JSON list of C-alpha atoms and ligand atoms in Angstrom, two decimals:
[
{"chain": "A", "resi": 1, "resn": "MET", "atom": "CA", "xyz": [-33.04, 17.07, -29.02]},
{"chain": "A", "resi": 2, "resn": "ASP", "atom": "CA", "xyz": [-34.01, 20.74, -29.47]},
{"chain": "A", "resi": 3, "resn": "ASP", "atom": "CA", "xyz": [-37.42, 21.04, -27.81]},
{"chain": "A", "resi": 4, "resn": "CYS", "atom": "CA", "xyz": [-36.80, 18.54, -25.01]},
{"chain": "A", "resi": 5, "resn": "ILE", "atom": "CA", "xyz": [-36.61, 20.11, -21.54]},
{"chain": "A", "resi": 6, "resn": "PHE", "atom": "CA", "xyz": [-34.57, 17.24, -20.09]},
{"chain": "A", "resi": 7, "resn": "CYS", "atom": "CA", "xyz": [-32.05, 17.54, -22.98]},
{"chain": "A", "resi": 8, "resn": "MET", "atom": "CA", "xyz": [-31.87, 21.25, -22.19]},
{"chain": "A", "resi": 9, "resn": "ILE", "atom": "CA", "xyz": [-31.14, 20.40, -18.55]},
{"chain": "A", "resi": 10, "resn": "THR", "atom": "CA", "xyz": [-28.46, 17.90, -19.64]},
{"chain": "A", "resi": 11, "resn": "GLU", "atom": "CA", "xyz": [-26.87, 20.53, -21.87]},
{"chain": "A", "resi": 12, "resn": "GLY", "atom": "CA", "xyz": [-27.01, 23.17, -19.11]},
{"chain": "A", "resi": 13, "resn": "LYS", "atom": "CA", "xyz": [-29.47, 25.35, -21.07]},
{"chain": "A", "resi": 14, "resn": "LEU", "atom": "CA", "xyz": [-32.10, 25.02, -18.28]},
{"chain": "A", "resi": 15, "resn": "PRO", "atom": "CA", "xyz": [-31.34, 25.07, -14.56]},
{"chain": "A", "resi": 16, "resn": "SER", "atom": "CA", "xyz": [-31.86, 22.00, -12.36]},
{"chain": "A", "resi": 17, "resn": "SER", "atom": "CA", "xyz": [-31.18, 20.89, -8.80]},
{"chain": "A", "resi": 18, "resn": "LYS", "atom": "CA", "xyz": [-28.62, 18.34, -9.87]},
{"chain": "A", "resi": 19, "resn": "VAL", "atom": "CA", "xyz": [-27.72, 15.58, -7.38]},
{"chain": "A", "resi": 20, "resn": "PHE", "atom": "CA", "xyz": [-25.73, 13.06, -9.46]},
{"chain": "A", "resi": 21, "resn": "GLU", "atom": "CA", "xyz": [-23.91, 12.90, -12.78]},
{"chain": "A", "resi": 22, "resn": "SER", "atom": "CA", "xyz": [-21.95, 10.26, -14.66]},
{"chain": "A", "resi": 23, "resn": "ASP", "atom": "CA", "xyz": [-20.84, 9.89, -18.31]},
{"chain": "A", "resi": 24, "resn": "THR", "atom": "CA", "xyz": [-24.21, 8.44, -19.25]},
{"chain": "A", "resi": 25, "resn": "LEU", "atom": "CA", "xyz": [-26.68, 9.60, -16.59]},
{"chain": "A", "resi": 26, "resn": "LEU", "atom": "CA", "xyz": [-27.95, 12.67, -14.78]},
{"chain": "A", "resi": 27, "resn": "ALA", "atom": "CA", "xyz": [-30.16, 12.93, -11.70]},
{"chain": "A", "resi": 28, "resn": "PHE", "atom": "CA", "xyz": [-31.93, 16.05, -10.37]},
{"chain": "A", "resi": 29, "resn": "LEU", "atom": "CA", "xyz": [-34.79, 16.90, -8.05]},
{"chain": "A", "resi": 30, "resn": "ASP", "atom": "CA", "xyz": [-38.33, 16.84, -9.42]},
{"chain": "A", "resi": 31, "resn": "LEU", "atom": "CA", "xyz": [-39.76, 20.36, -9.53]},
{"chain": "A", "resi": 32, "resn": "ASN", "atom": "CA", "xyz": [-43.19, 19.16, -8.38]},
{"chain": "A", "resi": 33, "resn": "PRO", "atom": "CA", "xyz": [-42.30, 16.36, -6.00]},
{"chain": "A", "resi": 34, "resn": "CYS", "atom": "CA", "xyz": [-44.63, 13.71, -4.58]},
{"chain": "A", "resi": 35, "resn": "GLN", "atom": "CA", "xyz": [-42.39, 13.97, -1.51]},
{"chain": "A", "resi": 36, "resn": "LYS", "atom": "CA", "xyz": [-39.40, 16.14, -0.70]},
{"chain": "A", "resi": 37, "resn": "GLY", "atom": "CA", "xyz": [-36.32, 14.41, -2.15]},
{"chain": "A", "resi": 38, "resn": "HIS", "atom": "CA", "xyz": [-38.25, 13.02, -5.14]},
{"chain": "A", "resi": 39, "resn": "THR", "atom": "CA", "xyz": [-35.49, 12.58, -7.72]},
{"chain": "A", "resi": 40, "resn": "LEU", "atom": "CA", "xyz": [-35.49, 12.02, -11.49]},
{"chain": "A", "resi": 41, "resn": "LEU", "atom": "CA", "xyz": [-32.79, 9.86, -13.11]},
{"chain": "A", "resi": 42, "resn": "ILE", "atom": "CA", "xyz": [-32.32, 10.27, -16.87]},
{"chain": "A", "resi": 43, "resn": "PRO", "atom": "CA", "xyz": [-30.00, 8.97, -19.57]},
{"chain": "A", "resi": 44, "resn": "LYS", "atom": "CA", "xyz": [-28.08, 11.92, -21.03]},
{"chain": "A", "resi": 45, "resn": "LYS", "atom": "CA", "xyz": [-28.65, 10.59, -24.53]},
{"chain": "A", "resi": 46, "resn": "HIS", "atom": "CA", "xyz": [-32.20, 11.40, -25.61]},
{"chain": "A", "resi": 47, "resn": "CYS", "atom": "CA", "xyz": [-34.74, 8.64, -26.04]},
{"chain": "A", "resi": 48, "resn": "LYS", "atom": "CA", "xyz": [-38.45, 8.92, -25.49]},
{"chain": "A", "resi": 49, "resn": "ASP", "atom": "CA", "xyz": [-39.19, 5.84, -23.40]},
{"chain": "A", "resi": 50, "resn": "ILE", "atom": "CA", "xyz": [-38.10, 2.27, -22.70]},
{"chain": "A", "resi": 51, "resn": "PHE", "atom": "CA", "xyz": [-39.02, 1.26, -26.26]},
{"chain": "A", "resi": 52, "resn": "GLY", "atom": "CA", "xyz": [-36.22, 3.46, -27.61]},
{"chain": "A", "resi": 53, "resn": "VAL", "atom": "CA", "xyz": [-33.53, 2.84, -24.98]},
{"chain": "A", "resi": 54, "resn": "ASP", "atom": "CA", "xyz": [-30.22, 1.06, -25.55]},
{"chain": "A", "resi": 55, "resn": "PRO", "atom": "CA", "xyz": [-30.44, -1.84, -23.03]},
{"chain": "A", "resi": 56, "resn": "ALA", "atom": "CA", "xyz": [-26.65, -1.58, -22.59]},
{"chain": "A", "resi": 57, "resn": "ILE", "atom": "CA", "xyz": [-27.29, 1.36, -20.26]},
{"chain": "A", "resi": 58, "resn": "GLY", "atom": "CA", "xyz": [-29.19, -0.92, -17.87]},
{"chain": "A", "resi": 59, "resn": "ALA", "atom": "CA", "xyz": [-26.33, -1.76, -15.55]},
{"chain": "A", "resi": 60, "resn": "ASP", "atom": "CA", "xyz": [-25.44, 1.96, -15.16]},
{"chain": "A", "resi": 61, "resn": "VAL", "atom": "CA", "xyz": [-29.08, 2.77, -14.36]},
{"chain": "A", "resi": 62, "resn": "LEU", "atom": "CA", "xyz": [-29.43, 0.07, -11.72]},
{"chain": "A", "resi": 63, "resn": "ALA", "atom": "CA", "xyz": [-26.13, 1.01, -10.07]},
{"chain": "A", "resi": 64, "resn": "ALA", "atom": "CA", "xyz": [-27.16, 4.69, -10.02]},
{"chain": "A", "resi": 65, "resn": "MET", "atom": "CA", "xyz": [-30.59, 3.85, -8.58]},
{"chain": "A", "resi": 66, "resn": "LYS", "atom": "CA", "xyz": [-28.92, 1.93, -5.78]},
{"chain": "A", "resi": 67, "resn": "THR", "atom": "CA", "xyz": [-26.48, 4.75, -4.98]},
{"chain": "A", "resi": 68, "resn": "ILE", "atom": "CA", "xyz": [-29.02, 7.57, -5.29]},
{"chain": "A", "resi": 69, "resn": "GLY", "atom": "CA", "xyz": [-31.70, 5.57, -3.46]},
{"chain": "A", "resi": 70, "resn": "GLN", "atom": "CA", "xyz": [-29.34, 5.05, -0.53]},
{"chain": "A", "resi": 71, "resn": "ALA", "atom": "CA", "xyz": [-28.52, 8.78, -0.48]},
{"chain": "A", "resi": 72, "resn": "ILE", "atom": "CA", "xyz": [-32.25, 9.66, -0.45]},
{"chain": "A", "resi": 73, "resn": "LYS", "atom": "CA", "xyz": [-32.76, 7.27, 2.47]},
{"chain": "A", "resi": 74, "resn": "ASP", "atom": "CA", "xyz": [-29.81, 8.73, 4.39]},
{"chain": "A", "resi": 75, "resn": "VAL", "atom": "CA", "xyz": [-30.91, 12.34, 3.79]},
{"chain": "A", "resi": 76, "resn": "THR", "atom": "CA", "xyz": [-34.69, 12.13, 4.15]},
{"chain": "A", "resi": 77, "resn": "GLY", "atom": "CA", "xyz": [-34.88, 9.28, 6.65]},
{"chain": "A", "resi": 78, "resn": "CYS", "atom": "CA", "xyz": [-37.49, 7.62, 4.43]},
{"chain": "A", "resi": 79, "resn": "THR", "atom": "CA", "xyz": [-38.23, 3.98, 5.12]},
{"chain": "A", "resi": 80, "resn": "GLY", "atom": "CA", "xyz": [-39.05, 3.03, 1.51]},
{"chain": "A", "resi": 81, "resn": "ILE", "atom": "CA", "xyz": [-38.58, 4.21, -2.07]},
{"chain": "A", "resi": 82, "resn": "ASN", "atom": "CA", "xyz": [-40.79, 3.78, -5.13]},
{"chain": "A", "resi": 83, "resn": "VAL", "atom": "CA", "xyz": [-39.05, 3.60, -8.49]},
{"chain": "A", "resi": 84, "resn": "VAL", "atom": "CA", "xyz": [-41.60, 4.62, -11.14]},
{"chain": "A", "resi": 85, "resn": "GLN", "atom": "CA", "xyz": [-41.16, 5.02, -14.87]},
{"chain": "A", "resi": 86, "resn": "ASN", "atom": "CA", "xyz": [-44.00, 6.11, -17.13]},
{"chain": "A", "resi": 87, "resn": "ASN", "atom": "CA", "xyz": [-44.26, 5.30, -20.87]},
{"chain": "A", "resi": 88, "resn": "GLY", "atom": "CA", "xyz": [-46.86, 7.17, -22.92]},
{"chain": "A", "resi": 89, "resn": "ARG", "atom": "CA", "xyz": [-49.52, 9.73, -22.01]},
{"chain": "A", "resi": 90, "resn": "ASP", "atom": "CA", "xyz": [-51.99, 7.08, -20.86]},
{"chain": "A", "resi": 91, "resn": "ALA", "atom": "CA", "xyz": [-49.38, 5.92, -18.37]},
{"chain": "A", "resi": 92, "resn": "GLY", "atom": "CA", "xyz": [-48.87, 9.46, -17.11]},
{"chain": "A", "resi": 93, "resn": "GLN", "atom": "CA", "xyz": [-45.72, 10.34, -19.08]},
{"chain": "A", "resi": 94, "resn": "MET", "atom": "CA", "xyz": [-45.62, 14.14, -19.46]},
{"chain": "A", "resi": 95, "resn": "VAL", "atom": "CA", "xyz": [-41.96, 14.64, -20.43]},
{"chain": "A", "resi": 96, "resn": "ASP", "atom": "CA", "xyz": [-40.93, 12.67, -23.51]},
{"chain": "A", "resi": 97, "resn": "HIS", "atom": "CA", "xyz": [-37.37, 11.95, -22.38]},
{"chain": "A", "resi": 98, "resn": "LEU", "atom": "CA", "xyz": [-36.94, 8.63, -20.57]},
{"chain": "A", "resi": 99, "resn": "HIS", "atom": "CA", "xyz": [-36.74, 9.08, -16.81]},
{"chain": "A", "resi": 100, "resn": "TRP", "atom": "CA", "xyz": [-37.09, 7.14, -13.61]},
{"chain": "A", "resi": 101, "resn": "HIS", "atom": "CA", "xyz": [-38.74, 8.67, -10.54]},
{"chain": "A", "resi": 102, "resn": "LEU", "atom": "CA", "xyz": [-37.20, 7.81, -7.16]},
{"chain": "A", "resi": 103, "resn": "ILE", "atom": "CA", "xyz": [-39.84, 8.69, -4.61]},
{"chain": "A", "resi": 104, "resn": "PRO", "atom": "CA", "xyz": [-39.12, 8.56, -0.88]},
{"chain": "A", "resi": 105, "resn": "ARG", "atom": "CA", "xyz": [-41.85, 6.88, 1.21]},
{"chain": "A", "resi": 106, "resn": "PHE", "atom": "CA", "xyz": [-42.72, 7.10, 4.87]},
{"chain": "A", "resi": 107, "resn": "ALA", "atom": "CA", "xyz": [-45.04, 5.01, 7.01]},
{"chain": "A", "resi": 108, "resn": "GLY", "atom": "CA", "xyz": [-48.61, 6.34, 6.68]},
{"chain": "A", "resi": 109, "resn": "ASP", "atom": "CA", "xyz": [-47.67, 9.04, 4.12]},
{"chain": "A", "resi": 110, "resn": "GLY", "atom": "CA", "xyz": [-50.97, 8.52, 2.32]},
{"chain": "A", "resi": 111, "resn": "LEU", "atom": "CA", "xyz": [-49.55, 8.27, -1.23]},
{"chain": "A", "resi": 112, "resn": "ASP", "atom": "CA", "xyz": [-51.56, 5.74, -3.22]},
{"chain": "A", "resi": 113, "resn": "LEU", "atom": "CA", "xyz": [-49.42, 4.97, -6.27]},
{"chain": "A", "resi": 114, "resn": "TRP", "atom": "CA", "xyz": [-50.61, 1.40, -6.69]},
{"chain": "A", "resi": 115, "resn": "PRO", "atom": "CA", "xyz": [-54.38, 0.85, -6.46]},
{"chain": "A", "resi": 116, "resn": "GLN", "atom": "CA", "xyz": [-55.07, -2.86, -6.97]},
{"chain": "A", "resi": 117, "resn": "GLY", "atom": "CA", "xyz": [-57.01, -4.40, -9.85]},
{"chain": "A", "resi": 118, "resn": "LYS", "atom": "CA", "xyz": [-58.24, -7.99, -10.20]},
{"chain": "A", "resi": 119, "resn": "TYR", "atom": "CA", "xyz": [-58.61, -10.82, -12.72]},
{"chain": "A", "resi": 120, "resn": "ASP", "atom": "CA", "xyz": [-62.11, -12.29, -12.85]},
{"chain": "A", "resi": 121, "resn": "SER", "atom": "CA", "xyz": [-60.63, -15.79, -12.45]},
{"chain": "A", "resi": 122, "resn": "MET", "atom": "CA", "xyz": [-57.35, -17.74, -12.36]},
{"chain": "A", "resi": 123, "resn": "ASP", "atom": "CA", "xyz": [-58.26, -18.97, -15.89]},
{"chain": "A", "resi": 124, "resn": "GLU", "atom": "CA", "xyz": [-58.26, -15.38, -17.15]},
{"chain": "A", "resi": 125, "resn": "MET", "atom": "CA", "xyz": [-54.89, -14.75, -15.47]},
{"chain": "A", "resi": 126, "resn": "ASN", "atom": "CA", "xyz": [-53.38, -17.95, -16.89]},
{"chain": "A", "resi": 127, "resn": "ALA", "atom": "CA", "xyz": [-54.68, -17.03, -20.40]},
{"chain": "A", "resi": 128, "resn": "MET", "atom": "CA", "xyz": [-52.95, -13.64, -20.15]},
{"chain": "A", "resi": 129, "resn": "ALA", "atom": "CA", "xyz": [-49.68, -15.31, -19.14]},
{"chain": "A", "resi": 130, "resn": "GLU", "atom": "CA", "xyz": [-50.03, -17.79, -22.02]},
{"chain": "A", "resi": 131, "resn": "LYS", "atom": "CA", "xyz": [-50.52, -14.95, -24.57]},
{"chain": "A", "resi": 132, "resn": "LEU", "atom": "CA", "xyz": [-47.45, -13.11, -23.24]},
{"chain": "A", "resi": 133, "resn": "ARG", "atom": "CA", "xyz": [-45.30, -16.27, -23.30]},
{"chain": "A", "resi": 134, "resn": "LYS", "atom": "CA", "xyz": [-46.27, -16.79, -26.95]},
{"chain": "A", "resi": 135, "resn": "VAL", "atom": "CA", "xyz": [-45.21, -13.29, -27.96]},
{"chain": "A", "resi": 136, "resn": "LEU", "atom": "CA", "xyz": [-42.03, -13.51, -25.88]},
{"chain": "A", "resi": 137, "resn": "GLY", "atom": "CA", "xyz": [-41.13, -16.87, -27.50]},
{"chain": "B", "resi": 1, "resn": "AMP", "atom": "P1", "xyz": [-43.66, 12.09, -16.06]},
{"chain": "B", "resi": 1, "resn": "AMP", "atom": "O1", "xyz": [-45.08, 12.43, -15.76]},
{"chain": "B", "resi": 1, "resn": "AMP", "atom": "O2", "xyz": [-43.30, 10.67, -15.68]},
{"chain": "B", "resi": 1, "resn": "AMP", "atom": "O3", "xyz": [-43.29, 12.41, -17.50]},
{"chain": "B", "resi": 1, "resn": "AMP", "atom": "O4", "xyz": [-42.81, 12.98, -15.11]},
{"chain": "B", "resi": 1, "resn": "AMP", "atom": "C1", "xyz": [-42.28, 14.22, -15.47]},
{"chain": "B", "resi": 1, "resn": "AMP", "atom": "C2", "xyz": [-41.80, 14.87, -14.19]},
{"chain": "B", "resi": 1, "resn": "AMP", "atom": "O5", "xyz": [-40.92, 15.89, -14.55]},
{"chain": "B", "resi": 1, "resn": "AMP", "atom": "C3", "xyz": [-42.91, 15.50, -13.36]},
{"chain": "B", "resi": 1, "resn": "AMP", "atom": "O6", "xyz": [-42.93, 14.91, -12.07]},
{"chain": "B", "resi": 1, "resn": "AMP", "atom": "C4", "xyz": [-42.52, 16.98, -13.30]},
{"chain": "B", "resi": 1, "resn": "AMP", "atom": "O7", "xyz": [-42.75, 17.56, -12.03]},
{"chain": "B", "resi": 1, "resn": "AMP", "atom": "C5", "xyz": [-41.06, 16.92, -13.63]},
{"chain": "B", "resi": 1, "resn": "AMP", "atom": "N1", "xyz": [-40.48, 18.12, -14.24]},
{"chain": "B", "resi": 1, "resn": "AMP", "atom": "C6", "xyz": [-40.95, 18.77, -15.33]},
{"chain": "B", "resi": 1, "resn": "AMP", "atom": "N2", "xyz": [-40.13, 19.79, -15.65]},
{"chain": "B", "resi": 1, "resn": "AMP", "atom": "C7", "xyz": [-39.12, 19.77, -14.76]},
{"chain": "B", "resi": 1, "resn": "AMP", "atom": "C8", "xyz": [-37.94, 20.56, -14.56]},
{"chain": "B", "resi": 1, "resn": "AMP", "atom": "N3", "xyz": [-37.64, 21.62, -15.36]},
{"chain": "B", "resi": 1, "resn": "AMP", "atom": "N4", "xyz": [-37.13, 20.24, -13.53]},
{"chain": "B", "resi": 1, "resn": "AMP", "atom": "C9", "xyz": [-37.41, 19.21, -12.71]},
{"chain": "B", "resi": 1, "resn": "AMP", "atom": "N5", "xyz": [-38.50, 18.43, -12.84]},
{"chain": "B", "resi": 1, "resn": "AMP", "atom": "C10", "xyz": [-39.34, 18.70, -13.86]},
{"chain": "B", "resi": 2, "resn": "ZN", "atom": "ZN1", "xyz": [-34.39, 14.74, -24.41]}
]
C-alpha cells in the first residue's frame, strides 16, 4: 500500500532495524521504544488490523513471537514480555498496518500498561458474557 510506512519498510523503501524476516513476516525495532529491545512484528502483506487479517497467518505469527520473544529475553535479560496489539485510534493504533509489539519487561520497571477496571457486580459481568456468547453463537 502506497502511503503505509510499514509497507515501505517491507519493500525496503524506508530503513528499519530489522531483526527477523520470513516469507510472510518481518520484525524490526520500534523507533520510540517503551524499553530497549521493543520489537514490532508485522505481516508483510498489508492489512489494517485484526479485522482484515487472514487467520491462516496465525501459526506463523505465534511461532515468530516465540522465537523473537526468546531472543529478546536472551539479549536484554528481561524477565517478562508484553505482547500488545492495538486496533483503532481509540485503542492507541497510530500506524494502520497490523503489528504486534513485543515489549521487554523488568522487575520494578514502572511501566503501567494494564490499569485495572471493575464490573459493578458479578451480575453485570455475567450479562456481558451472555451477550458475547449470543453473538459468537
Ligand atoms: P501503534 O501505536 O500500536 O500503531 O504503534 C506504532 C508504533 O510504530 C509506535 O510504537 C512507533 O514508535 C512505531 N513506529 C512508527 N514509525 C516507525 C518506524 N519508521 N520504524 C520503527 N517504528 C516505528
Ligand atoms: Zn502497510
